[in-house]
Short mmCIF file of C-alpha atoms and ligand atoms in Angstrom, two decimals:
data_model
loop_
_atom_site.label_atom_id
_atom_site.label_comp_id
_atom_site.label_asym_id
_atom_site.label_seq_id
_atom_site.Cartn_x
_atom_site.Cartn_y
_atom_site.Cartn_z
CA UNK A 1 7.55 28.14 27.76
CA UNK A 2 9.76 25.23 28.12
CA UNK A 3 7.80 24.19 31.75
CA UNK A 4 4.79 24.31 30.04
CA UNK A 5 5.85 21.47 27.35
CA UNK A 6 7.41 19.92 30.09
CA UNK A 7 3.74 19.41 31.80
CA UNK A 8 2.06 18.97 28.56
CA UNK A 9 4.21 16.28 27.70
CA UNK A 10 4.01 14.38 31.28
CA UNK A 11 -0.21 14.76 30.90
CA UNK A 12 0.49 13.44 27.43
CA UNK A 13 -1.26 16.91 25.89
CA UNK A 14 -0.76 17.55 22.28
CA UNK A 15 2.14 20.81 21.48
CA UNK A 16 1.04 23.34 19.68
CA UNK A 17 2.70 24.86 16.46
CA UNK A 18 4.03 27.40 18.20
CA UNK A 19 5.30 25.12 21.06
CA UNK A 20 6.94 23.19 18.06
CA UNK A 21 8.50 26.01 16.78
CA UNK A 22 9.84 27.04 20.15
CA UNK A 23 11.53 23.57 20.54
CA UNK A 24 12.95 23.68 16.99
CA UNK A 25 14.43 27.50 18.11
CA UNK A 26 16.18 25.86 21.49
CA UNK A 27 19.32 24.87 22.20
CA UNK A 28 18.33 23.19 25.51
CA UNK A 29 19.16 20.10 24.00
CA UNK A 30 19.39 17.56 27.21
CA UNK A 31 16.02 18.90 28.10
CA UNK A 32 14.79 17.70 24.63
CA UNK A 33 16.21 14.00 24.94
CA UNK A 34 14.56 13.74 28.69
CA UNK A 35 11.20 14.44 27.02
CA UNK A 36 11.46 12.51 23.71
CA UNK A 37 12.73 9.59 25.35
CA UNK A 38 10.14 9.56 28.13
CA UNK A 39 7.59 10.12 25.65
CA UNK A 40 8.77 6.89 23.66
CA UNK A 41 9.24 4.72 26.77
CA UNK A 42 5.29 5.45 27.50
CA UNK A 43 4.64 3.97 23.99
CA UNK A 44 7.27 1.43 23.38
CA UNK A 45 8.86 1.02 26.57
CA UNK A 46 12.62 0.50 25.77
CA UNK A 47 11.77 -1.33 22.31
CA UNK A 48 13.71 -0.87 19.28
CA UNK A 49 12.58 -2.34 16.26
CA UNK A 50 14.70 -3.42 13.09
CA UNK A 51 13.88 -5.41 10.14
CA UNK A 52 15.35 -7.96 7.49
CA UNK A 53 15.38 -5.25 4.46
CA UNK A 54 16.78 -5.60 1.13
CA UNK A 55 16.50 -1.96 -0.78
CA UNK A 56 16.07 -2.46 -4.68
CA UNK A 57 16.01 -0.20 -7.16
CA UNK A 58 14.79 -0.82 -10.65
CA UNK A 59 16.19 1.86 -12.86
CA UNK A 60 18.03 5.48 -11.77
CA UNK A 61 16.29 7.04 -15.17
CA UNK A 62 14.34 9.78 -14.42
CA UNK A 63 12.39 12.47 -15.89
CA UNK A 64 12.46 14.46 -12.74
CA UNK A 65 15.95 16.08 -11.71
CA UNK A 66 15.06 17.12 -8.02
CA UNK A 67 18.26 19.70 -7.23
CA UNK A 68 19.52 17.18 -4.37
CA UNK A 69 19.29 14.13 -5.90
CA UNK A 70 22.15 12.46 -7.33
CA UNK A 71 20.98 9.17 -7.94
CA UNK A 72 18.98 10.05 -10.76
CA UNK A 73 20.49 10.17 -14.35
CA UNK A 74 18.59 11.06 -17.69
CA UNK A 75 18.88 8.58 -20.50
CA UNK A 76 22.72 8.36 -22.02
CA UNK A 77 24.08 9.26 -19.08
CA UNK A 78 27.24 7.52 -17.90
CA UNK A 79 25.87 5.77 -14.91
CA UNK A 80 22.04 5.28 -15.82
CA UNK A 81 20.90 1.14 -15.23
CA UNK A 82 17.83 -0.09 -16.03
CA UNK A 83 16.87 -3.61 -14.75
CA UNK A 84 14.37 -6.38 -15.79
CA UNK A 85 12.26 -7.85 -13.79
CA UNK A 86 14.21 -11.51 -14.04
CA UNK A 87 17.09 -9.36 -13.55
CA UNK A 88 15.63 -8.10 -10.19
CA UNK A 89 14.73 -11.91 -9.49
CA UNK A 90 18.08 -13.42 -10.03
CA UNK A 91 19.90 -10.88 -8.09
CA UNK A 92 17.65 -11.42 -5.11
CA UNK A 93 17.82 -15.15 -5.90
CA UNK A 94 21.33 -14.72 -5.18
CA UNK A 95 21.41 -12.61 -1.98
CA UNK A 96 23.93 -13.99 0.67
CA UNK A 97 21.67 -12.21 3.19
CA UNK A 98 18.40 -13.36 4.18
CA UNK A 99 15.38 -11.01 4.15
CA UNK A 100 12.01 -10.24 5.38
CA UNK A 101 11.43 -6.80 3.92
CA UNK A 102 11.92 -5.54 0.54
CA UNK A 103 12.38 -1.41 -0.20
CA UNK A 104 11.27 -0.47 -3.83
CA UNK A 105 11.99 2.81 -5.04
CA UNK A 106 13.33 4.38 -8.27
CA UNK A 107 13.44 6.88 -10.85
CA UNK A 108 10.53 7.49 -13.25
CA UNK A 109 11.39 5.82 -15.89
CA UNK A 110 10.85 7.90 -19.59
CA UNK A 111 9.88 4.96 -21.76
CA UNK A 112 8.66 2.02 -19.00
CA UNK A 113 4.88 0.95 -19.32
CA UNK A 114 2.64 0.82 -16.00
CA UNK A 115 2.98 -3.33 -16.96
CA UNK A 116 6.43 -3.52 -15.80
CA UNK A 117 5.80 -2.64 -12.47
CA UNK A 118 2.67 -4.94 -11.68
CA UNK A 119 4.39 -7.72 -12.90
CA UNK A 120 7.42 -6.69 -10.57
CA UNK A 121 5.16 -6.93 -7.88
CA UNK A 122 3.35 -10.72 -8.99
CA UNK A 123 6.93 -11.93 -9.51
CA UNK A 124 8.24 -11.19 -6.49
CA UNK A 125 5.05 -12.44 -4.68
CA UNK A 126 5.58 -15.64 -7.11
CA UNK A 127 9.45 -16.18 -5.97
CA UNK A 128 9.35 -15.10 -2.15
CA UNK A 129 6.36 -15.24 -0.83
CA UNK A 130 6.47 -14.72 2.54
CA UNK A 131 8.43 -10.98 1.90
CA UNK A 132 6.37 -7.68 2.28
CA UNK A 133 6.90 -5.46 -0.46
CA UNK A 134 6.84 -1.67 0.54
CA UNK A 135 7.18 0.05 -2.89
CA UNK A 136 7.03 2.77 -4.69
CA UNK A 137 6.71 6.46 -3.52
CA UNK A 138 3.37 8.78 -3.71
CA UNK A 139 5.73 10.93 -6.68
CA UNK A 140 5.77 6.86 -8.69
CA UNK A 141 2.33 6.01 -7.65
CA UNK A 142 1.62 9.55 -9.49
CA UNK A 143 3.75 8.72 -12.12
CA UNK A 144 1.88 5.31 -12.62
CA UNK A 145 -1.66 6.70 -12.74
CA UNK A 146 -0.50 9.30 -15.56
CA UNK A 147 1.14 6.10 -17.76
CA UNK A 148 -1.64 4.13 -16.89
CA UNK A 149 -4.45 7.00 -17.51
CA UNK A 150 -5.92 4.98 -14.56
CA UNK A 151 -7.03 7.06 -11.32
CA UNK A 152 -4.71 6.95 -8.40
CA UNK A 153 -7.71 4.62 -6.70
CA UNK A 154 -7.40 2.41 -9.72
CA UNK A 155 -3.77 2.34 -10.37
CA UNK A 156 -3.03 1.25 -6.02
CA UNK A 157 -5.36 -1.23 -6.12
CA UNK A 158 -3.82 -3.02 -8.87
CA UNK A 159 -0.44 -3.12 -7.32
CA UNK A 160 -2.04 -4.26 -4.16
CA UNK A 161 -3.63 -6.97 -6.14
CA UNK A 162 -0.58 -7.64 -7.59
CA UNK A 163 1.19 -7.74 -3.86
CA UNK A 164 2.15 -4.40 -2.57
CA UNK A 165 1.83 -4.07 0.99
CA UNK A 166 2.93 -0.69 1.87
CA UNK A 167 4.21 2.40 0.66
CA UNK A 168 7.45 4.05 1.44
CA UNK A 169 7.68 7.64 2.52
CA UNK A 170 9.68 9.31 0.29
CA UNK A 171 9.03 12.07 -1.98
CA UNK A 172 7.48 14.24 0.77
CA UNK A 173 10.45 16.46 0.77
CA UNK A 174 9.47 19.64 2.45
CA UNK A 175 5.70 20.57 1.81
CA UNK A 176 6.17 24.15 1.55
CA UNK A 177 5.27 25.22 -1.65
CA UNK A 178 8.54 28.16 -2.07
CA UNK A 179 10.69 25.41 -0.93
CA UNK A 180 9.57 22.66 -3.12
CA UNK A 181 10.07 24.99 -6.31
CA UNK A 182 13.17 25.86 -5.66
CA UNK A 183 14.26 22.31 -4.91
CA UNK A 184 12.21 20.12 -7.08
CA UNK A 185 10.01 22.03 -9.23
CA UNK A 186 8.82 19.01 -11.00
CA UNK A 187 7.58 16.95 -8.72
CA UNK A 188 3.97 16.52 -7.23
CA UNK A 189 2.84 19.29 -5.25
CA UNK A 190 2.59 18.70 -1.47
CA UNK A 191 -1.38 18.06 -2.27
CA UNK A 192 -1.23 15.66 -4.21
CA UNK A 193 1.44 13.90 -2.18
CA UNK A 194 -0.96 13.91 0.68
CA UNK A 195 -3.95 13.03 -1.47
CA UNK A 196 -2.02 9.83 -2.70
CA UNK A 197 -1.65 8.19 0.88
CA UNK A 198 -4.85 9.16 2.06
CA UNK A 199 -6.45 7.06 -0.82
CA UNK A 200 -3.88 4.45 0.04
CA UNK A 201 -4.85 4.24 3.58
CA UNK A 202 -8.33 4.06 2.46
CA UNK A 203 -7.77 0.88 0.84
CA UNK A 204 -5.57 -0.45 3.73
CA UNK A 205 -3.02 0.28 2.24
CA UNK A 206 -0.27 1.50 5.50
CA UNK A 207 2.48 3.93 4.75
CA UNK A 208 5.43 5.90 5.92
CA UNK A 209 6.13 9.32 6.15
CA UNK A 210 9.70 11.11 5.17
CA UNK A 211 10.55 15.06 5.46
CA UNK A 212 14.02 16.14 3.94
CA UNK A 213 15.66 19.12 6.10
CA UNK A 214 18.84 20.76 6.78
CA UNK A 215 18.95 22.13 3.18
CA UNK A 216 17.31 25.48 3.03
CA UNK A 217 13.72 25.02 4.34
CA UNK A 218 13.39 27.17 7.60
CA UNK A 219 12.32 25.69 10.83
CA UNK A 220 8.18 27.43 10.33
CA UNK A 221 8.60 24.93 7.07
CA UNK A 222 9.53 22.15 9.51
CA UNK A 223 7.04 23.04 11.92
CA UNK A 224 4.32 23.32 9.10
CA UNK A 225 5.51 19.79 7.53
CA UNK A 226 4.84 18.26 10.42
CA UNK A 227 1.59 19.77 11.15
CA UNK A 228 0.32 18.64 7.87
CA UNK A 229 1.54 14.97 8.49
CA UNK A 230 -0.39 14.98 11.63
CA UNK A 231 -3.49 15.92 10.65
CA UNK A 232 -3.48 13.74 7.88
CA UNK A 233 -2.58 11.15 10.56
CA UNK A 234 -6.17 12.17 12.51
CA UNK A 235 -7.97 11.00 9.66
CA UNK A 236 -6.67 8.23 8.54
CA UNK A 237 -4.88 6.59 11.09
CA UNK A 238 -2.54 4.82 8.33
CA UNK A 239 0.78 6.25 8.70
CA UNK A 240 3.20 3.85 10.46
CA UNK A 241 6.69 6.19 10.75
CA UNK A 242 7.62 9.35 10.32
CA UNK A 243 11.54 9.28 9.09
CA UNK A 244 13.22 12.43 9.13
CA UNK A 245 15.63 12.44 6.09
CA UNK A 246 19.48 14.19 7.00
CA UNK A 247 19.77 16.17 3.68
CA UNK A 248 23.10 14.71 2.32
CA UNK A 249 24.71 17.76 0.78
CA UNK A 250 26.07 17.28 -3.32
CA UNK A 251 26.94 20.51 -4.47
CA UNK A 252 23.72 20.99 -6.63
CA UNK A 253 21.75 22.97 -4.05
CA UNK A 254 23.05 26.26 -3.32
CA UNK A 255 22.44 28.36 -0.11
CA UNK A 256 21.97 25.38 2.13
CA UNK A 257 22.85 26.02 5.93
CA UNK A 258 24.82 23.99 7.94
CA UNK A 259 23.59 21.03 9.69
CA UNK A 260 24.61 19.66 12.64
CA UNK A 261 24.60 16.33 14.94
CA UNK A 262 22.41 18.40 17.51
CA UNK A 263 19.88 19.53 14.73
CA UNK A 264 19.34 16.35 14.07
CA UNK A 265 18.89 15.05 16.90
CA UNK A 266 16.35 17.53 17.61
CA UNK A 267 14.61 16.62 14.46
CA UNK A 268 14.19 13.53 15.79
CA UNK A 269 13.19 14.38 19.16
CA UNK A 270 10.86 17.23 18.14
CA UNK A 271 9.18 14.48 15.91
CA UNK A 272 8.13 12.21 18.86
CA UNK A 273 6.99 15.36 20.61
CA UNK A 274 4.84 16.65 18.26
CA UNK A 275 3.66 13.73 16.17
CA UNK A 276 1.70 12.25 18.77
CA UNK A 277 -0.49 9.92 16.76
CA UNK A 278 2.46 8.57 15.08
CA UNK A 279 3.22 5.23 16.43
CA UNK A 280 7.13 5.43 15.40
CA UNK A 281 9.76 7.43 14.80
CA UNK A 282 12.71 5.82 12.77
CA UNK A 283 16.33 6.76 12.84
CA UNK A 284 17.58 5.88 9.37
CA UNK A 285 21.47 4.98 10.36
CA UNK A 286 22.17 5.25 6.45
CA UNK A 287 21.89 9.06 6.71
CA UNK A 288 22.67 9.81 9.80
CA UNK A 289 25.72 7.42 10.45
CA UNK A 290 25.64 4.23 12.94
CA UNK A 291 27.04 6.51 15.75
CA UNK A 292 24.65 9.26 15.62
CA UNK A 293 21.60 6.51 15.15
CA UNK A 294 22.51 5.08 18.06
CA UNK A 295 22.28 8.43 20.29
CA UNK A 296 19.02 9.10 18.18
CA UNK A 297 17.64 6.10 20.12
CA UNK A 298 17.74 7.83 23.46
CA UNK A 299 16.16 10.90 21.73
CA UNK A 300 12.99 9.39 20.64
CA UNK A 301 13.41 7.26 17.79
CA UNK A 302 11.87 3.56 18.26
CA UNK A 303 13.39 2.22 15.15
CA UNK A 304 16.25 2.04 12.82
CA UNK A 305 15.29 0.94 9.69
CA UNK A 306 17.37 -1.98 9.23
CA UNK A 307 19.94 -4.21 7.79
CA UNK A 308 19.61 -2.23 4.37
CA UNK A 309 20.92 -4.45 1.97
CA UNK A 310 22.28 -2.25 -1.15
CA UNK A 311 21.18 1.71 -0.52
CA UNK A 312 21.93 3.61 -3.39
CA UNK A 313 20.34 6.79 -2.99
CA UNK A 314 22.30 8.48 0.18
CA UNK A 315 25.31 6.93 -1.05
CA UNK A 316 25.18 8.11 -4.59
CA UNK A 317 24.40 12.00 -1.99
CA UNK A 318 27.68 11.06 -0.21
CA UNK A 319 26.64 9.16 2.73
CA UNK A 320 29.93 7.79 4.52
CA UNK A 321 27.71 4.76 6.20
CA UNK A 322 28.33 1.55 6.04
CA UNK A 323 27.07 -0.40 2.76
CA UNK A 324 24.94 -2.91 5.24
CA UNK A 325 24.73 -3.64 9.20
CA UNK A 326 24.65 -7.42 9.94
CA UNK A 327 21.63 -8.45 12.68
CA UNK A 328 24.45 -8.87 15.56
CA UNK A 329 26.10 -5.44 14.47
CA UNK A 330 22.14 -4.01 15.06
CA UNK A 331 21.18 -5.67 17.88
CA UNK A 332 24.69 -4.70 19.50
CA UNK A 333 24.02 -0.91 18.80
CA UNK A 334 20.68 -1.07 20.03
CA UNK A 335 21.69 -3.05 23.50
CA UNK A 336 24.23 -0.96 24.27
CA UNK A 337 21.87 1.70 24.22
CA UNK A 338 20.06 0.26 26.92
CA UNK A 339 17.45 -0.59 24.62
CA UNK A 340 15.70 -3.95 23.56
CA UNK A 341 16.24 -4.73 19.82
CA UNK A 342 13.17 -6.30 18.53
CA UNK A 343 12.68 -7.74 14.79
CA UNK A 344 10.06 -6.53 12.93
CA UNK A 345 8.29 -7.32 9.49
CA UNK A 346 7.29 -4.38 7.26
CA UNK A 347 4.05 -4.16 9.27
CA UNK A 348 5.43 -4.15 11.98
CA UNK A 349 4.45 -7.62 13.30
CA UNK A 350 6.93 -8.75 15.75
CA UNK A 351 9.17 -12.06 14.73
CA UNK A 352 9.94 -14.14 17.17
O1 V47 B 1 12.40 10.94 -1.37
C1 V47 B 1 17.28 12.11 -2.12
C2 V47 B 1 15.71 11.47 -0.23
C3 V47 B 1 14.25 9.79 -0.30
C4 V47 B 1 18.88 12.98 -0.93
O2 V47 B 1 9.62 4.64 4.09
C5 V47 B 1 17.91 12.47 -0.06
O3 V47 B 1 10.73 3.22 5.29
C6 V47 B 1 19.11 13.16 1.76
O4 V47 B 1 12.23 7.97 1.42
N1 V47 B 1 20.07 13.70 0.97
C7 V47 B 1 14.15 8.31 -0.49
N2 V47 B 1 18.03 12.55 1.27
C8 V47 B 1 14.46 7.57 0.82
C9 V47 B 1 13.23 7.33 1.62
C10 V47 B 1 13.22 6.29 2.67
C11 V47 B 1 14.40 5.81 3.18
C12 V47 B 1 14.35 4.82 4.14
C13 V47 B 1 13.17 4.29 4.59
C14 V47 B 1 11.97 4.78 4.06
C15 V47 B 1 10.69 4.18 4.50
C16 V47 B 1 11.99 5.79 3.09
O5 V47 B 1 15.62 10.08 -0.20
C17 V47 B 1 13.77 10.73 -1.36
C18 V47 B 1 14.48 12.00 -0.95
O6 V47 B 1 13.71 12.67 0.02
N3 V47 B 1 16.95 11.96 -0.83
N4 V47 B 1 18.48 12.73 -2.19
C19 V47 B 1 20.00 13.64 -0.36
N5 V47 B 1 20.95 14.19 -1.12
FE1 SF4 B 2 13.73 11.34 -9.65
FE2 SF4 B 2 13.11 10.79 -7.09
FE3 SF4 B 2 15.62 11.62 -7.71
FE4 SF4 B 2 13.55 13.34 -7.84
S1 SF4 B 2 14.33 12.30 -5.96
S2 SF4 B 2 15.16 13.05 -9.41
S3 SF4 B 2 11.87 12.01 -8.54
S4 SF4 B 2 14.64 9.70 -8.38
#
């Protein structure tokens, strides 16, 4: 079987599921790289792309409590914030690190009205405006419309009025619907994840795309996550990266099997395989470590997030990287490498 990917991949043929599944089942790790990595040189030729990116996160109150999240808190918790928008403003006001990108995500808040986070949006657009705001994931976009009682096409074009300009990809966890209940039975079905950034790439609105694994999903739930990614991805056409999420283990989900540096580097190289119509594949150094990210790049991935000013999410999981990565720190991980670091905006626009 593996010859046959091997000439698939050099006529640039799409894999099959069951080719997928076959990869995800191998050990023959080297053979892996050698494809991913020619597969990304067709596309991107030895770039790398980073951006400026500043993560913020509004409130840790939730009303979901997904099993292996440990961010989240439920009100009167020790350890619950909640912050204003001119608290939001000030603190970003008062960055030491410049920024071209901001990250929005949070908890769904029990009390907040679908006001607060339009006008987090027009302030932010008000006080920076040359920043991209990618913000808010498919389960707050949900979230939103419910508040709102506005539909999901309603309640996305307001916050793109109001200056949204893409939408992060988490919240996809894993699709599969035994999975998902056992993990986090609260949150929007696989559907309706789906369903929220096809509308959103019907109103050109771009996205990312996120699947959490090395918990207890098998590798036919990997295989099927993907699948449904890509054909969503024939459609529409609207889906910029596909991040596959390390699962950071905290204790609260039981049963999980071991994951390793080589499963995750064949995550990542599996991803460039098979997600053909996805133009990148990002190696998010926050959860997989600077050392490991750097390796990822000669598996496939084409990007590495970035500078990620303040991530709370992995690090409230455990994560043991660092709090932030300078530009020079980047740059130097990518060069050595033998890649070409490029900067990037949100949409991917190069800066030069
Ligand atoms: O949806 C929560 C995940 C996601 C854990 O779009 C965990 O550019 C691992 O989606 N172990 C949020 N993962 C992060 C995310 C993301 C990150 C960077 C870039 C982009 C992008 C998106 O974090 C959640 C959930 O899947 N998560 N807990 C954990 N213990
Ligand atoms: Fe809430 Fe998101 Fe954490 Fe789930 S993953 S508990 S929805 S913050």
């Amino acid at each position: 079987m593996i010859s046959r990917i091997q000439e698939k991949v050099s006529a640039g043929v799409r894999l099959t599921q069951e080719e997928c599944l076959f990869l995800f089942e191998s050990d023959d790790i080297f053979t892996l790289g050698q494809l991913a990595d020619f597969k990304s040189k067709q596309i991107h030729c030895d770039k790398v792309y980073y951006s400026r990116n500043h993560h913020v996160n509004p409130t840790n109150l939730c009303v979901n409590r997904c099993k292996f999240c440990s961010f989240s808190r439920s009100t009167g918790d020790e350890g619950g914030f909640e912050h204003t928008v001119s608290d939001i403003i000030n603190m970003l006001k008062h960055s030491d690190d410049p920024f071209r990108e901001l990250h929005i995500v949070g908890g769904l808040h029990p009390k907040w009205p679908f006001d607060y986070y339009v006008n987090l949006l027009s302030q932010i657009k008000l006080n920076f405006p040359h920043v991209y705001i990618k913000a808010f994931t498919a389960v707050e976009i949900d979230y939103m419309s419910k508040l709102s009682g506005l539909t999901i096409e309603q309640t996305l074009q307001i916050l793109k009025n109001a200056g949204l300009d893409m939408l992060p990809g988490g919240g996809a966890e894993i699709f599969a619907g035994s999975v998902r209940n056992a993990l986090c039975p609260e949150k929007i079905s696989a559907e309706a994840w789906l369903h929220i950034h096809q509308i959103a790439h019907s109103l050109g609105i771009k996205s990312n795309a996120t699947m959490l694994y090395g918990h207890i999903e098998s590798f036919e739930d990997r295989v099927s996550h993907l699948t449904e990614l890509r054909d969503l991805q024939d459609k529409t056409h609207g889906f910029f990266a596909f991040i596959p999420l390390s699962y950071q283990p905290n204790g609260r989900v039981s049963g999980t099997r071991f994951h390793s540096a080589i499963d995750d580097l064949k995550t990542i190289a599996i991803s460039r395989l098979y997600l053909d119509n996805f133009p990148h594949i990002k190696a998010y150094w926050i959860m997989l470590g600077e050392k490991l990210t750097q390796v990822a790049l000669l598996f496939g991935a084409n990007d590495i997030d970035g500078t990620v000013i303040q991530e709370k999410i992995a690090h409230s999981a455990g994560a043991k990287s660092a709090e932030k990565l300078t530009v020079a720190e980047i740059e130097n991980l990518i060069r050595k490498a033998g890649k070409i670091p490029v900067e990037r905006t949100a949409l991917y626009e190069e800066v030069t």
